[in-house]
CSV table of C-alpha atoms and ligand atoms in Angstrom, one decimal:
chain,number,residue,atom,x,y,z
A,1,MET,CA,24.1,-24.0,0.3
A,2,SER,CA,22.8,-22.0,3.4
A,3,GLU,CA,23.1,-23.4,6.7
A,4,TYR,CA,20.4,-21.3,7.7
A,5,LYS,CA,16.8,-21.6,7.2
A,6,THR,CA,14.6,-18.3,7.1
A,7,VAL,CA,11.5,-18.9,8.7
A,8,PHE,CA,8.8,-16.4,7.3
A,9,GLY,CA,5.4,-18.9,7.8
A,10,GLY,CA,2.4,-19.0,5.7
A,11,LEU,CA,-1.3,-19.4,5.2
A,12,ASN,CA,-1.3,-23.1,6.1
A,13,ASP,CA,2.5,-23.2,7.8
A,14,PHE,CA,2.7,-20.5,11.2
A,15,THR,CA,3.4,-21.3,14.7
A,16,PRO,CA,2.6,-18.2,16.9
A,17,GLY,CA,4.3,-17.4,20.1
A,18,GLY,CA,3.2,-15.8,22.4
A,19,VAL,CA,2.7,-12.9,25.7
A,20,ASP,CA,3.4,-14.6,29.1
A,21,ALA,CA,2.7,-12.2,31.0
A,22,ILE,CA,4.3,-11.7,34.6
A,23,ASP,CA,2.8,-8.7,36.3
A,24,ASP,CA,0.5,-7.8,33.8
A,25,ASN,CA,-3.0,-8.2,31.4
A,26,PRO,CA,-1.3,-9.7,27.8
A,27,LYS,CA,-4.5,-8.2,26.1
A,28,ASN,CA,-2.4,-5.0,26.8
A,29,TYR,CA,0.1,-6.5,23.6
A,30,VAL,CA,-3.1,-6.9,21.1
A,31,PHE,CA,-0.8,-10.3,19.8
A,32,SER,CA,-2.6,-11.7,16.9
A,33,ASN,CA,-0.7,-13.5,14.0
A,34,VAL,CA,-1.5,-12.2,10.7
A,35,PHE,CA,-1.7,-15.8,9.1
A,36,ASP,CA,-4.2,-17.0,11.4
A,37,VAL,CA,-5.8,-13.8,11.1
A,38,ALA,CA,-6.3,-14.5,7.4
A,39,SER,CA,-6.8,-17.9,8.0
A,40,ARG,CA,-10.5,-16.9,9.3
A,41,SER,CA,-11.0,-14.0,7.5
A,42,ALA,CA,-13.5,-13.9,4.5
A,43,PRO,CA,-11.5,-12.8,1.1
A,44,TYR,CA,-10.8,-9.4,1.4
A,45,GLU,CA,-11.8,-8.2,5.1
A,46,ARG,CA,-9.9,-5.7,5.3
A,47,VAL,CA,-9.3,-6.6,9.6
A,48,ALA,CA,-7.2,-4.2,11.4
A,49,VAL,CA,-4.2,-6.1,12.6
A,50,GLY,CA,-2.8,-3.3,14.2
A,51,LYS,CA,-3.9,0.9,15.1
A,52,ASN,CA,-1.7,4.1,16.2
A,53,LEU,CA,-4.6,6.4,16.6
A,54,GLU,CA,-5.6,7.0,13.5
A,55,TYR,CA,-3.6,5.1,11.2
A,56,VAL,CA,-3.9,0.8,10.7
A,57,MET,CA,-2.2,-2.1,9.2
A,58,GLU,CA,-5.0,-4.1,7.8
A,59,VAL,CA,-5.1,-7.4,7.0
A,60,LEU,CA,-6.4,-9.6,3.9
A,61,ARG,CA,-6.7,-12.9,3.1
A,62,ALA,CA,-6.5,-11.9,-1.0
A,63,GLU,CA,-8.1,-15.4,-3.0
A,64,GLY,CA,-10.4,-14.5,-6.4
A,65,GLN,CA,-10.9,-11.0,-7.4
A,66,SER,CA,-11.4,-8.0,-5.1
A,67,PRO,CA,-13.3,-4.9,-5.7
A,68,TRP,CA,-12.3,-1.8,-6.6
A,69,TYR,CA,-10.5,0.3,-4.1
A,70,ALA,CA,-9.7,4.1,-4.5
A,71,CYS,CA,-7.9,5.9,-1.8
A,72,ALA,CA,-6.5,9.9,-1.2
A,73,HIS,CA,-3.8,9.0,0.4
A,74,ASP,CA,-0.7,7.1,-0.6
A,75,GLU,CA,-1.5,3.0,1.0
A,76,PHE,CA,1.2,0.1,1.1
A,77,ALA,CA,0.8,-3.5,0.5
A,78,LEU,CA,3.4,-6.1,1.5
A,79,CYS,CA,2.9,-9.6,0.3
A,80,MET,CA,3.3,-12.2,3.3
A,81,ASP,CA,2.7,-14.9,1.6
A,82,GLY,CA,1.7,-16.2,-1.9
A,83,GLU,CA,1.2,-14.2,-5.2
A,84,VAL,CA,-0.8,-11.1,-5.8
A,85,GLU,CA,-1.4,-9.2,-8.5
A,86,ILE,CA,-2.5,-5.5,-8.4
A,87,HIS,CA,-4.3,-3.8,-11.2
A,88,LEU,CA,-4.3,-0.2,-10.9
A,89,VAL,CA,-6.0,3.1,-12.5
A,90,LYS,CA,-6.1,6.4,-12.9
A,91,PRO,CA,-9.9,7.4,-12.3
A,92,GLU,CA,-11.3,10.5,-14.7
A,93,ASP,CA,-12.9,11.8,-11.6
A,94,ALA,CA,-11.2,10.8,-8.8
A,95,ASP,CA,-12.1,14.1,-6.3
A,96,GLY,CA,-15.8,12.7,-7.2
A,97,LEU,CA,-15.2,8.9,-6.2
A,98,VAL,CA,-13.6,9.7,-3.4
A,99,ASP,CA,-13.2,12.9,-0.9
A,100,PRO,CA,-9.6,14.3,-1.5
A,101,ASP,CA,-9.7,14.8,2.8
A,102,SER,CA,-10.7,11.5,3.6
A,103,GLU,CA,-8.8,8.7,5.0
A,104,GLY,CA,-8.7,5.0,4.3
A,105,ALA,CA,-9.8,3.3,1.7
A,106,VAL,CA,-13.4,3.5,0.0
A,107,VAL,CA,-15.0,0.2,-1.7
A,108,LEU,CA,-16.6,1.3,-5.2
A,109,ASP,CA,-19.7,-0.2,-6.9
A,110,GLU,CA,-18.2,-0.7,-9.8
A,111,ALA,CA,-15.0,-0.2,-11.7
A,112,PRO,CA,-13.9,3.3,-12.3
A,113,ASP,CA,-13.6,5.0,-16.0
A,114,GLY,CA,-10.3,6.2,-16.6
A,115,ARG,CA,-6.3,5.7,-17.6
A,116,LYS,CA,-4.6,1.7,-17.0
A,117,MET,CA,-2.0,2.6,-14.8
A,118,GLY,CA,-0.4,-0.4,-14.7
A,119,ARG,CA,-0.4,-4.0,-13.6
A,120,ILE,CA,1.8,-5.4,-10.4
A,121,VAL,CA,3.1,-8.6,-9.3
A,122,LEU,CA,4.2,-9.1,-6.3
A,123,ARG,CA,5.3,-12.3,-4.4
A,124,ARG,CA,6.6,-13.4,-1.2
A,125,GLY,CA,8.1,-10.2,0.7
A,126,HIS,CA,7.2,-7.7,-2.0
A,127,GLN,CA,5.9,-4.2,-1.0
A,128,ALA,CA,4.3,-2.5,-3.8
A,129,LEU,CA,3.4,1.0,-3.2
A,130,LEU,CA,-0.8,2.2,-3.2
A,131,PRO,CA,-0.4,5.4,-4.9
A,132,GLY,CA,-3.1,8.3,-3.2
A,133,GLY,CA,-5.8,9.2,-5.8
A,134,ALA,CA,-5.9,6.1,-7.4
A,135,ALA,CA,-8.0,3.1,-7.6
A,136,TYR,CA,-6.6,0.0,-8.0
A,137,ARG,CA,-7.7,-4.0,-7.2
A,138,PHE,CA,-6.5,-6.8,-6.2
A,139,GLU,CA,-6.6,-10.9,-8.0
A,140,ALA,CA,-4.8,-13.8,-6.6
A,141,GLY,CA,-5.4,-16.8,-8.0
A,142,ALA,CA,-4.7,-19.1,-4.6
A,143,PRO,CA,-5.1,-17.7,-0.7
A,144,SER,CA,-2.4,-15.1,-0.6
A,145,VAL,CA,-2.2,-12.7,2.2
A,146,ILE,CA,-1.4,-9.0,2.3
A,147,LEU,CA,-0.5,-6.7,5.0
A,148,THR,CA,-1.6,-3.0,4.7
A,149,GLN,CA,-0.1,0.4,5.6
A,150,THR,CA,-3.1,2.6,5.7
A,151,ILE,CA,-5.4,5.0,7.9
A,152,GLN,CA,-8.4,3.3,9.2
A,153,GLY,CA,-11.6,4.4,6.6
A,154,PRO,CA,-15.0,2.7,5.7
A,155,ALA,CA,-13.8,-0.6,4.5
A,156,THR,CA,-11.5,-1.5,8.4
A,157,VAL,CA,-12.6,-4.0,9.9
A,158,GLU,CA,-12.0,-4.5,13.7
A,159,ARG,CA,-12.3,-7.7,15.5
A,160,TRP,CA,-10.0,-7.7,17.9
A,161,ALA,CA,-11.9,-9.9,21.5
A,162,GLU,CA,-11.7,-12.5,17.9
A,163,ILE,CA,-7.7,-12.8,16.5
A,164,CYS,CA,-6.1,-11.4,19.4
A,165,GLN,CA,-4.6,-13.0,22.7
A,166,SER,CA,-6.0,-12.5,26.2
A,167,GLU,CA,-5.1,-15.2,28.0
A,168,SER,CA,-1.3,-15.6,29.3
A,169,ARG,CA,0.2,-18.3,26.8
A,170,PRO,CA,3.8,-19.6,28.3
A,171,ALA,CA,5.6,-20.3,24.5
A,172,ALA,CA,7.2,-23.5,24.1
B,1,MET,CA,11.0,24.1,30.5
B,2,THR,CA,12.2,25.2,34.3
B,3,GLU,CA,15.2,23.2,34.8
B,4,ALA,CA,18.6,24.9,32.8
B,5,LEU,CA,20.5,23.4,29.3
B,6,GLN,CA,23.6,22.6,30.4
B,7,THR,CA,26.7,24.0,28.1
B,8,HIS,CA,29.7,22.3,29.2
B,9,TYR,CA,31.1,20.2,26.5
B,10,LYS,CA,34.3,19.3,26.8
B,11,ILE,CA,37.2,17.0,25.0
B,12,ASN,CA,39.8,15.9,27.1
B,13,PRO,CA,43.5,15.0,25.1
B,14,ALA,CA,43.9,11.1,25.3
B,15,SER,CA,44.8,9.3,28.2
B,16,ASN,CA,49.0,8.8,28.0
B,17,GLU,CA,48.2,4.9,29.2
B,18,THR,CA,45.3,3.9,27.2
B,19,GLY,CA,44.9,6.3,24.4
B,20,TYR,CA,41.4,7.1,25.0
B,21,LYS,CA,40.5,10.9,24.9
B,22,SER,CA,37.5,11.1,28.1
B,23,TYR,CA,34.4,13.6,27.7
B,24,GLU,CA,32.5,16.0,29.7
B,25,ALA,CA,28.7,16.7,29.5
B,26,GLY,CA,27.2,18.9,32.3
B,27,SER,CA,28.0,17.3,35.0
B,28,PHE,CA,28.5,14.1,34.1
B,29,LYS,CA,32.2,12.3,33.1
B,30,PHE,CA,32.9,9.6,30.7
B,31,THR,CA,36.1,7.5,30.3
B,32,ARG,CA,37.1,4.2,28.8
B,33,ASP,CA,39.9,1.8,29.5
B,34,GLU,CA,40.6,-1.9,27.8
B,35,TYR,CA,37.2,-3.2,29.1
B,36,PHE,CA,34.8,-1.0,30.7
B,37,VAL,CA,33.5,2.2,30.5
B,38,SER,CA,33.0,4.9,33.2
B,39,ILE,CA,29.8,7.5,33.9
B,40,VAL,CA,30.4,9.4,36.4
B,41,TRP,CA,28.2,12.5,38.4
B,42,PRO,CA,28.2,14.3,41.1
B,43,LYS,CA,25.9,12.0,43.5
B,44,GLY,CA,27.5,8.5,41.6
B,45,ALA,CA,29.2,6.6,39.4
B,46,HIS,CA,28.5,3.6,37.5
B,47,THR,CA,30.8,0.9,34.9
B,48,MET,CA,29.6,-0.6,31.8
B,49,ALA,CA,32.1,-3.1,30.0
B,50,ALA,CA,33.0,-1.7,27.0
B,51,ASP,CA,31.6,-3.4,24.2
B,52,GLY,CA,27.1,-3.1,26.0
B,53,PHE,CA,28.0,0.2,26.0
B,54,MET,CA,29.6,1.4,22.6
B,55,ARG,CA,26.3,-0.8,20.8
B,56,ALA,CA,24.2,1.3,22.7
B,57,MET,CA,25.7,4.5,22.1
B,58,MET,CA,25.9,3.8,18.3
B,59,ARG,CA,22.4,3.7,18.1
B,60,THR,CA,21.5,7.0,20.8
B,61,VAL,CA,24.1,8.8,17.8
B,62,ALA,CA,22.3,7.0,14.6
B,63,TRP,CA,18.8,7.6,16.0
B,64,GLY,CA,19.8,11.2,17.4
B,65,PHE,CA,18.4,10.0,20.8
B,66,PHE,CA,15.1,8.0,18.8
B,67,TYR,CA,11.5,8.2,20.0
B,68,GLY,CA,11.1,8.6,24.7
B,69,THR,CA,14.1,6.7,26.8
B,70,LEU,CA,17.2,4.7,25.7
B,71,SER,CA,18.6,2.9,28.9
B,72,TYR,CA,21.8,1.4,28.4
B,73,ASP,CA,21.2,-1.3,31.5
B,74,PRO,CA,18.7,-0.4,34.9
B,75,VAL,CA,21.2,2.9,35.8
B,76,PHE,CA,22.5,4.9,32.7
B,77,GLY,CA,20.4,6.2,30.1
B,78,THR,CA,18.6,9.2,27.5
B,79,THR,CA,14.8,10.8,27.1
B,80,ASN,CA,14.6,12.5,24.1
B,81,HIS,CA,12.0,15.6,24.2
B,82,TYR,CA,12.8,16.0,20.4
B,83,GLY,CA,15.2,19.0,20.3
B,84,ILE,CA,16.0,18.9,24.5
B,85,VAL,CA,17.3,15.5,25.5
B,86,ASP,CA,17.8,14.8,29.3
B,87,MET,CA,20.8,12.4,30.1
B,88,PHE,CA,20.3,10.1,33.8
B,89,ALA,CA,21.5,8.3,36.2
B,90,GLY,CA,19.6,5.8,38.7
B,91,THR,CA,16.7,8.6,37.6
B,92,TYR,CA,14.3,5.4,36.5
B,93,HIS,CA,15.9,3.2,39.2
B,94,PRO,CA,13.9,2.6,42.6
B,95,VAL,CA,16.8,2.0,45.1
B,96,PHE,CA,18.8,5.1,42.7
B,97,LYS,CA,16.0,6.9,43.6
B,98,GLU,CA,14.4,6.3,47.2
B,99,ASN,CA,18.1,6.6,48.4
B,100,GLY,CA,18.7,10.1,46.7
B,101,ARG,CA,21.8,8.8,44.4
B,102,ASP,CA,19.6,9.7,40.8
B,103,HIS,CA,20.8,12.2,38.8
B,104,LEU,CA,19.1,13.6,35.3
B,105,GLU,CA,20.8,16.9,33.3
B,106,LYS,CA,18.9,18.7,29.9
B,107,PHE,CA,21.2,19.2,26.5
B,108,LYS,CA,20.5,20.8,24.1
B,109,ALA,CA,19.9,17.5,21.7
B,110,GLU,CA,22.0,18.7,18.9
B,111,ASP,CA,25.2,19.7,21.5
B,112,LEU,CA,24.8,16.5,22.7
B,113,LEU,CA,24.7,14.5,19.7
B,114,GLU,CA,27.7,16.4,18.2
B,115,LEU,CA,29.9,15.4,21.4
B,116,PHE,CA,29.0,11.4,21.1
B,117,ARG,CA,29.8,11.6,17.4
B,118,ASP,CA,33.3,12.4,18.9
B,119,LEU,CA,33.1,9.4,21.8
B,120,VAL,CA,32.1,6.9,19.1
B,121,ASP,CA,34.5,7.8,16.9
B,122,ASP,CA,37.6,7.5,19.3
B,123,TRP,CA,36.9,5.2,21.5
B,124,THR,CA,35.5,2.7,18.1
B,125,ASN,CA,39.3,0.7,17.6
B,126,GLU,CA,39.9,-0.8,13.7
B,127,GLY,CA,38.2,-3.5,12.8
B,128,TYR,CA,35.3,-2.9,15.7
B,129,ASP,CA,31.9,-2.6,14.0
B,130,PRO,CA,28.9,-1.6,16.9
B,131,PHE,CA,26.2,-1.9,14.5
B,132,ALA,CA,27.4,-5.8,13.9
B,133,ALA,CA,26.0,-8.9,15.7
B,134,PRO,CA,28.9,-9.9,18.1
B,135,GLY,CA,28.9,-12.8,16.2
B,136,GLU,CA,29.3,-12.1,13.0
B,137,ASP,CA,32.8,-12.0,10.6
B,138,ASP,CA,33.5,-8.6,10.5
B,139,ALA,CA,32.0,-7.8,14.0
B,140,GLY,CA,35.9,-6.7,15.6
B,141,GLN,CA,36.5,-6.4,18.9
B,142,PRO,CA,35.9,-3.5,20.7
B,143,TRP,CA,38.6,-4.4,24.0
B,144,GLY,CA,42.1,-3.4,24.8
B,145,ARG,CA,44.0,-0.3,24.5
B,146,LYS,CA,43.4,2.9,21.5
B,147,ASN,CA,43.8,1.7,18.2
B,148,GLY,CA,42.6,3.3,15.4
B,149,ASN,CA,39.4,3.7,13.8
B,150,ASN,CA,36.5,2.7,12.3
B,151,ALA,CA,34.8,6.2,10.9
B,152,ASP,CA,33.0,3.7,8.0
B,153,ALA,CA,31.0,1.6,10.2
B,154,VAL,CA,30.3,4.3,12.5
B,155,THR,CA,29.5,7.0,9.9
B,156,ARG,CA,26.9,5.3,8.4
B,157,ILE,CA,23.8,6.9,7.7
B,158,ARG,CA,20.4,5.5,8.8
B,159,VAL,CA,18.1,5.1,5.3
B,160,THR,CA,15.0,7.1,5.3
B,161,ALA,CA,12.6,7.2,2.6
B,162,ASN,CA,10.5,9.7,2.0
B,163,ARG,CA,7.9,7.9,-0.1
B,164,MET,CA,8.6,4.2,-0.9
B,165,VAL,CA,12.0,2.4,-1.2
B,166,GLY,CA,12.9,2.3,-4.6
B,167,LEU,CA,10.6,4.8,-6.0
B,168,PRO,CA,12.8,7.3,-8.3
B,169,GLY,CA,14.6,10.1,-6.4
B,170,ASP,CA,14.3,7.7,-3.2
B,171,ALA,CA,15.9,5.6,-1.3
B,172,GLU,CA,17.5,2.9,-3.1
B,173,ILE,CA,17.3,-0.8,-3.0
B,174,ARG,CA,20.3,-3.0,-1.9
B,175,THR,CA,21.8,-5.1,-3.9
B,176,ASP,CA,25.2,-7.1,-4.5
B,177,ALA,CA,26.6,-4.3,-7.3
B,178,ASN,CA,25.7,-1.1,-4.6
B,179,GLY,CA,28.2,-2.9,-2.2
B,180,PHE,CA,25.2,-4.9,0.0
B,181,PRO,CA,25.4,-8.2,0.0
B,182,GLN,CA,23.3,-10.9,1.8
B,183,ASN,CA,23.8,-11.3,5.4
B,184,ARG,CA,25.3,-15.0,6.2
B,185,MET,CA,21.9,-15.9,7.9
B,186,PHE,CA,19.8,-15.1,5.0
B,187,ALA,CA,21.0,-16.8,2.7
B,188,ASP,CA,19.0,-18.9,1.3
B,189,VAL,CA,16.6,-15.3,0.6
B,190,SER,CA,14.4,-14.8,-2.5
B,191,SER,CA,16.4,-11.9,-4.2
B,192,ASP,CA,13.5,-11.6,-7.3
B,193,GLN,CA,12.2,-8.7,-7.7
B,194,PRO,CA,7.9,-7.6,-8.5
B,195,LEU,CA,6.5,-7.9,-11.6
B,196,VAL,CA,6.1,-4.2,-12.2
B,197,GLU,CA,4.5,-2.9,-15.6
B,198,ALA,CA,4.1,1.0,-15.7
B,199,GLU,CA,1.9,2.6,-19.0
B,200,PRO,CA,4.1,5.4,-20.2
B,201,GLY,CA,3.2,8.6,-17.9
B,202,PHE,CA,3.2,6.6,-14.5
B,203,GLU,CA,6.8,5.4,-14.4
B,204,ASP,CA,6.7,7.2,-10.9
B,205,GLU,CA,3.9,5.9,-8.5
B,206,VAL,CA,3.3,2.4,-10.4
B,207,ALA,CA,6.3,0.5,-7.9
B,208,ALA,CA,6.8,-2.4,-5.6
B,209,PHE,CA,10.7,-4.1,-4.5
B,210,ASN,CA,11.5,-6.8,-2.8
B,211,LEU,CA,11.1,-5.9,1.4
B,212,TYR,CA,13.0,-8.9,2.2
B,213,ASP,CA,15.7,-9.3,0.3
B,214,TYR,CA,16.3,-5.6,1.0
B,215,LEU,CA,16.4,-6.7,4.8
B,216,SER,CA,18.3,-9.5,4.1
B,217,ARG,CA,21.2,-7.6,2.9
B,218,SER,CA,20.8,-4.6,5.7
B,219,ASP,CA,24.7,-4.5,6.9
B,220,VAL,CA,23.6,-3.1,10.4
B,221,THR,CA,21.5,-5.1,12.8
B,222,TRP,CA,19.0,-3.3,15.8
B,223,ASN,CA,18.6,0.1,13.0
B,224,PRO,CA,15.2,0.9,11.8
B,225,SER,CA,15.0,2.5,9.0
B,226,VAL,CA,12.4,4.2,7.7
B,227,CYS,CA,10.7,2.0,4.2
B,228,SER,CA,7.5,3.6,2.9
B,229,VAL,CA,5.5,6.3,4.6
B,230,VAL,CA,1.7,7.7,5.8
B,231,LYS,CA,1.3,10.9,6.7
B,232,GLU,CA,3.1,10.1,10.1
B,233,SER,CA,2.8,6.4,10.1
B,234,LEU,CA,5.9,5.3,9.8
B,235,PHE,CA,7.4,1.8,8.5
B,236,CYS,CA,10.6,1.2,10.1
B,237,PRO,CA,11.9,-2.1,9.1
B,238,THR,CA,15.0,-4.0,10.5
B,239,SER,CA,17.2,-7.0,10.5
B,240,GLU,CA,18.1,-8.4,14.2
B,241,GLU,CA,20.5,-10.3,15.6
B,242,PHE,CA,21.7,-11.1,18.9
B,243,ILE,CA,20.2,-8.2,21.4
B,244,LEU,CA,19.3,-5.3,20.9
B,245,PRO,CA,21.5,-2.6,22.5
B,246,VAL,CA,18.9,-0.3,24.7
B,247,GLU,CA,16.3,-1.3,26.7
B,248,HIS,CA,14.0,1.3,24.9
B,249,GLY,CA,11.4,3.1,26.8
B,250,ASN,CA,9.1,4.7,24.7
B,251,ASP,CA,6.9,7.8,24.7
B,252,ARG,CA,4.2,6.4,23.1
B,253,CYS,CA,2.5,3.4,21.4
B,254,GLU,CA,4.9,1.1,19.1
B,255,TRP,CA,3.7,-1.8,17.1
B,256,PHE,CA,5.7,-4.5,15.9
B,257,VAL,CA,5.6,-7.4,13.1
B,258,GLN,CA,7.6,-10.4,13.6
B,259,LEU,CA,8.2,-11.0,9.5
B,260,SER,CA,10.7,-13.8,10.0
B,261,ASP,CA,12.0,-15.9,12.4
B,262,GLU,CA,12.0,-15.1,16.3
B,263,ILE,CA,13.2,-12.7,19.1
B,264,THR,CA,12.1,-12.8,22.5
B,265,TRP,CA,11.1,-10.1,24.3
B,266,GLU,CA,11.9,-8.7,27.8
B,267,VAL,CA,9.2,-6.0,29.1
B,268,LYS,CA,9.4,-4.6,32.2
B,269,ASP,CA,7.8,-1.3,34.0
B,270,LYS,CA,9.0,2.0,32.7
B,271,ASP,CA,9.3,4.0,35.9
B,272,THR,CA,10.7,1.1,38.0
B,273,GLY,CA,12.2,-1.8,35.9
B,274,ASN,CA,10.2,-4.2,37.4
B,275,PRO,CA,9.5,-7.6,35.2
B,276,ARG,CA,5.7,-7.4,33.3
B,277,CYS,CA,6.0,-9.9,30.8
B,278,ARG,CA,7.8,-12.4,28.3
B,279,ILE,CA,6.5,-11.7,24.4
B,280,VAL,CA,8.1,-14.1,21.8
B,281,MET,CA,7.4,-13.0,19.0
B,282,ARG,CA,7.5,-15.3,15.7
B,283,ALA,CA,6.6,-15.5,12.1
B,284,GLY,CA,3.4,-13.4,11.4
B,285,ASP,CA,3.3,-12.4,15.2
B,286,VAL,CA,2.1,-9.0,15.8
B,287,ALA,CA,2.4,-7.0,19.0
B,288,CYS,CA,2.1,-3.1,20.7
B,289,MET,CA,4.0,-2.1,22.6
B,290,PRO,CA,2.5,0.1,25.7
B,291,ALA,CA,3.5,3.6,25.5
B,292,ASP,CA,4.5,3.4,29.4
B,293,ILE,CA,7.1,0.1,29.2
B,294,ARG,CA,10.3,-1.0,27.9
B,295,HIS,CA,11.5,-3.3,25.8
B,296,GLN,CA,14.4,-5.3,24.9
B,297,GLY,CA,14.6,-8.0,22.0
B,298,TYR,CA,16.4,-10.7,22.3
B,299,SER,CA,17.2,-12.6,18.3
B,300,PRO,CA,19.4,-16.2,18.1
B,301,LYS,CA,18.8,-15.8,14.5
B,302,ARG,CA,19.3,-12.9,12.7
B,303,SER,CA,15.5,-12.1,11.7
B,304,MET,CA,13.4,-9.7,10.2
B,305,LEU,CA,11.5,-7.1,12.2
B,306,LEU,CA,8.7,-4.5,11.1
B,307,VAL,CA,8.8,-1.6,13.6
B,308,TRP,CA,5.9,0.6,12.9
B,309,GLU,CA,5.9,4.3,14.2
B,310,ASN,CA,3.5,7.1,14.9
B,311,ALA,CA,5.8,9.3,14.2
B,312,SER,CA,3.3,12.7,15.2
B,313,PRO,CA,5.3,15.2,17.7
B,314,ARG,CA,2.1,16.0,19.2
B,315,ILE,CA,2.0,12.3,20.7
B,316,PRO,CA,3.9,12.4,23.9
B,317,ASP,CA,1.8,15.6,25.1
B,318,MET,CA,-1.2,13.4,24.1
B,319,ILE,CA,0.0,10.2,25.5
B,320,GLN,CA,0.3,12.9,29.3
B,321,SER,CA,-2.8,14.7,29.6
B,322,GLY,CA,-4.9,11.7,28.7
B,323,GLU,CA,-6.3,12.5,24.9
B,324,ALA,CA,-4.2,8.7,23.5
B,325,PRO,CA,-4.0,5.7,25.2
B,326,VAL,CA,-0.9,4.0,27.0
B,327,ILE,CA,-2.5,1.0,25.9
B,328,ALA,CA,-3.2,0.7,21.6
B,329,VAL,CA,-6.5,-1.2,21.5
B,330,GLN,CA,-8.9,-2.2,24.1
B,331,PHE,CA,-10.8,-5.1,23.7
C,401,FE2,FE1,11.5,0.2,20.6
């Protein structure tokens, strides 16, 4: 057995650090915790935890079945806790579902018609490609956590004041 | 660009006493002895311990000057203008500046890199690995007179996936078989692979890999490597242990997600070096480094850090003009 223990944290097991401001505003660091955000989210809300101009990282609490999403460009999903199944479909009319020049994921009203592309099951630390032009759906038997790499879109939720640290907090 | 580019580069023969070559770039001169590196410029001189200098110089070379400013310590460093690079001494130190002892010269990045590559090769002794944390068994020692080389260690190529690690034709995953055993501090990290069932014809697009296993097998520290790409958005995860060898003053906002364990960041004002805050990041924590600071991380146990960059070449100008914010999100 290893003499070192690697700490990954999880939905029910996280101990955030914090910003100890010496001469600064702690809000400048937009400090949050993925598991804290997921623990306070509704299933499959796409809550932005990082934003750099148009690009975002979103946290999703995966629980039960998600709606179908489609996106014109590549996205990525990193499972940070639990187990998440991904179903991928190549829509017959991809350009009709999502403007090919658009950015961010779009929620679809119903399962798209198209060819089944495949299925992926992610556990902690696994990262999947959500290929541009595909439609996808997540499924999780128990509450799990996904971090996305994508572009801000209509499904992205911003609630920075609720998720971010605003007071200086010397970490114990 | 009003200031002229320096064109003087010179590699001097090995010293009879120490065995090390010495280097000249513009009017900067670099020499090393058994313990120290000396940097001399027209209005001053500076001394650094060889271990810290070599770890910083190794990243400078591996990253091709990276984004923004790499401060080796409060005095010496480089700033990347993408094609052109500044080398400076005292420019971001208020006392050096007030007393007129600061100095800055501009170079063609590729030419200065070539000189630095030779320096790293010559000043790295047999068995010493400037990419390793000093506590690793195979880290070796930087000290002493010239004694061999470690070309395999210092010429590692920084991984840059085009789309995602593990895709056909893209950056390969790491395994025991291809020479990447798990690090001693990550021996408890699971190597299980995701279940991937691709229908015929979709094998190139239905893909996933174990990022944590991949990072547990990294043989370098503080070397962010591109693992997935959404246009100009780059996930650059890295394994960290001991101290980030430079104070990084980015020319854009830079995001961190602490994937495992814990890193403490010392954050200072980019121009003056005055302390601004101290940030402890634990597993799951997310934070953004503003574009007007320099940061240096301390990782007591090897940890996994996701560095997230927006690589758009327009950002430094957008920040200068106020079109892009210094603080990533206001709330
Ligand atoms: Fe950095």
